[in-house]
Amino acid sequence: MNTLNGRRLGAGAAMAVAGLLLAGCTGGTPAGGGSEAVASSSPRASATSGGGLETLSASKILDRAVRTSEAATSVRVKGSGRDHGDTVALDMCIAGRHRASGHIWLGHRRVDVIRIGSVLYVSGNARFWRSSTRQQDVSAFTGKYLKTSTHDKDFADLLALMRVPDLLADVARPTGQVAKKARTTYHGTPAVPLVDEGSGTLYVAATGKPYVLGLRANGERLDFTEYGHRITVHAPPRDRVIPV
């Protein structure tokens, strides 16, 4: 199973995407607006056995965990790792397949992203804008968002970090033989560890729904939390938007 390592983020402005963890979705998500309210369905909220999860083979547990997590109405994804010598991290709140907001860092460059349907808004710190525009004076861009489309190929890799199926396709893909280990806990939640001899360990909730809880590999980490929590996402004010 892979983590953030190896994912090269975007072309053009997306090349400046970054990774230092920032607080995000508690209560209302980084960007409010067009709200989606959902009932909590976190693994810790249910004492129900994961449908005999531990009796299944490692491959079947992995398949069930991916399908269940992809079907979640919302989730928060936080992680950090290394990519081509840079520290990479993200904190992303995802509501379904078409709404998300959060922060990503690559070294000292931060990008702030908002996705609503087919519209993508991208902003960032001064280092991000300097890298994107190749200008030293980026004061005109401070606090502004570039408005583009999710169909813009320059932002394809960035967009993939805002969709649960794409994230899971990357991090839950085995690179070696996968073995099921003895039940443990992951941040207080009972979990079944799936150890990939080629890379790392994926943790699957052993109670409630068999959600993917997280991944640990070679000093890198990716956590999936707040399944089913309320997430609100809205566009930035019009006077802060730069159309493409």
PDB file of N, CA and C in Angstrom, residues 65 75 155 157 224:
ATOM      1  N   ALA A  65     -13.257  -2.990   2.939  1.00  0.00           N
ATOM      2  CA  ALA A  65     -12.916  -1.705   3.538  1.00  0.00           C
ATOM      3  C   ALA A  65     -12.915  -0.590   2.490  1.00  0.00           C
ATOM      4  N   VAL A  75     -15.790  12.395   4.950  1.00  0.00           N
ATOM      5  CA  VAL A  75     -14.619  11.921   5.680  1.00  0.00           C
ATOM      6  C   VAL A  75     -13.576  13.039   5.726  1.00  0.00           C
ATOM      7  N   PHE A 155      -4.562  20.379 -13.111  1.00  0.00           N
ATOM      8  CA  PHE A 155      -4.883  20.167 -11.705  1.00  0.00           C
ATOM      9  C   PHE A 155      -5.363  18.745 -11.422  1.00  0.00           C
ATOM     10  N   ASP A 157      -3.789  15.895 -10.654  1.00  0.00           N
ATOM     11  CA  ASP A 157      -3.225  15.249  -9.474  1.00  0.00           C
ATOM     12  C   ASP A 157      -3.709  15.902  -8.192  1.00  0.00           C
ATOM     13  N   PHE A 224      -7.864   8.465   8.137  1.00  0.00           N
ATOM     14  CA  PHE A 224      -9.222   8.714   7.668  1.00  0.00           C
ATOM     15  C   PHE A 224     -10.117   8.777   8.901  1.00  0.00           C
TER      16      PHE A 224
END
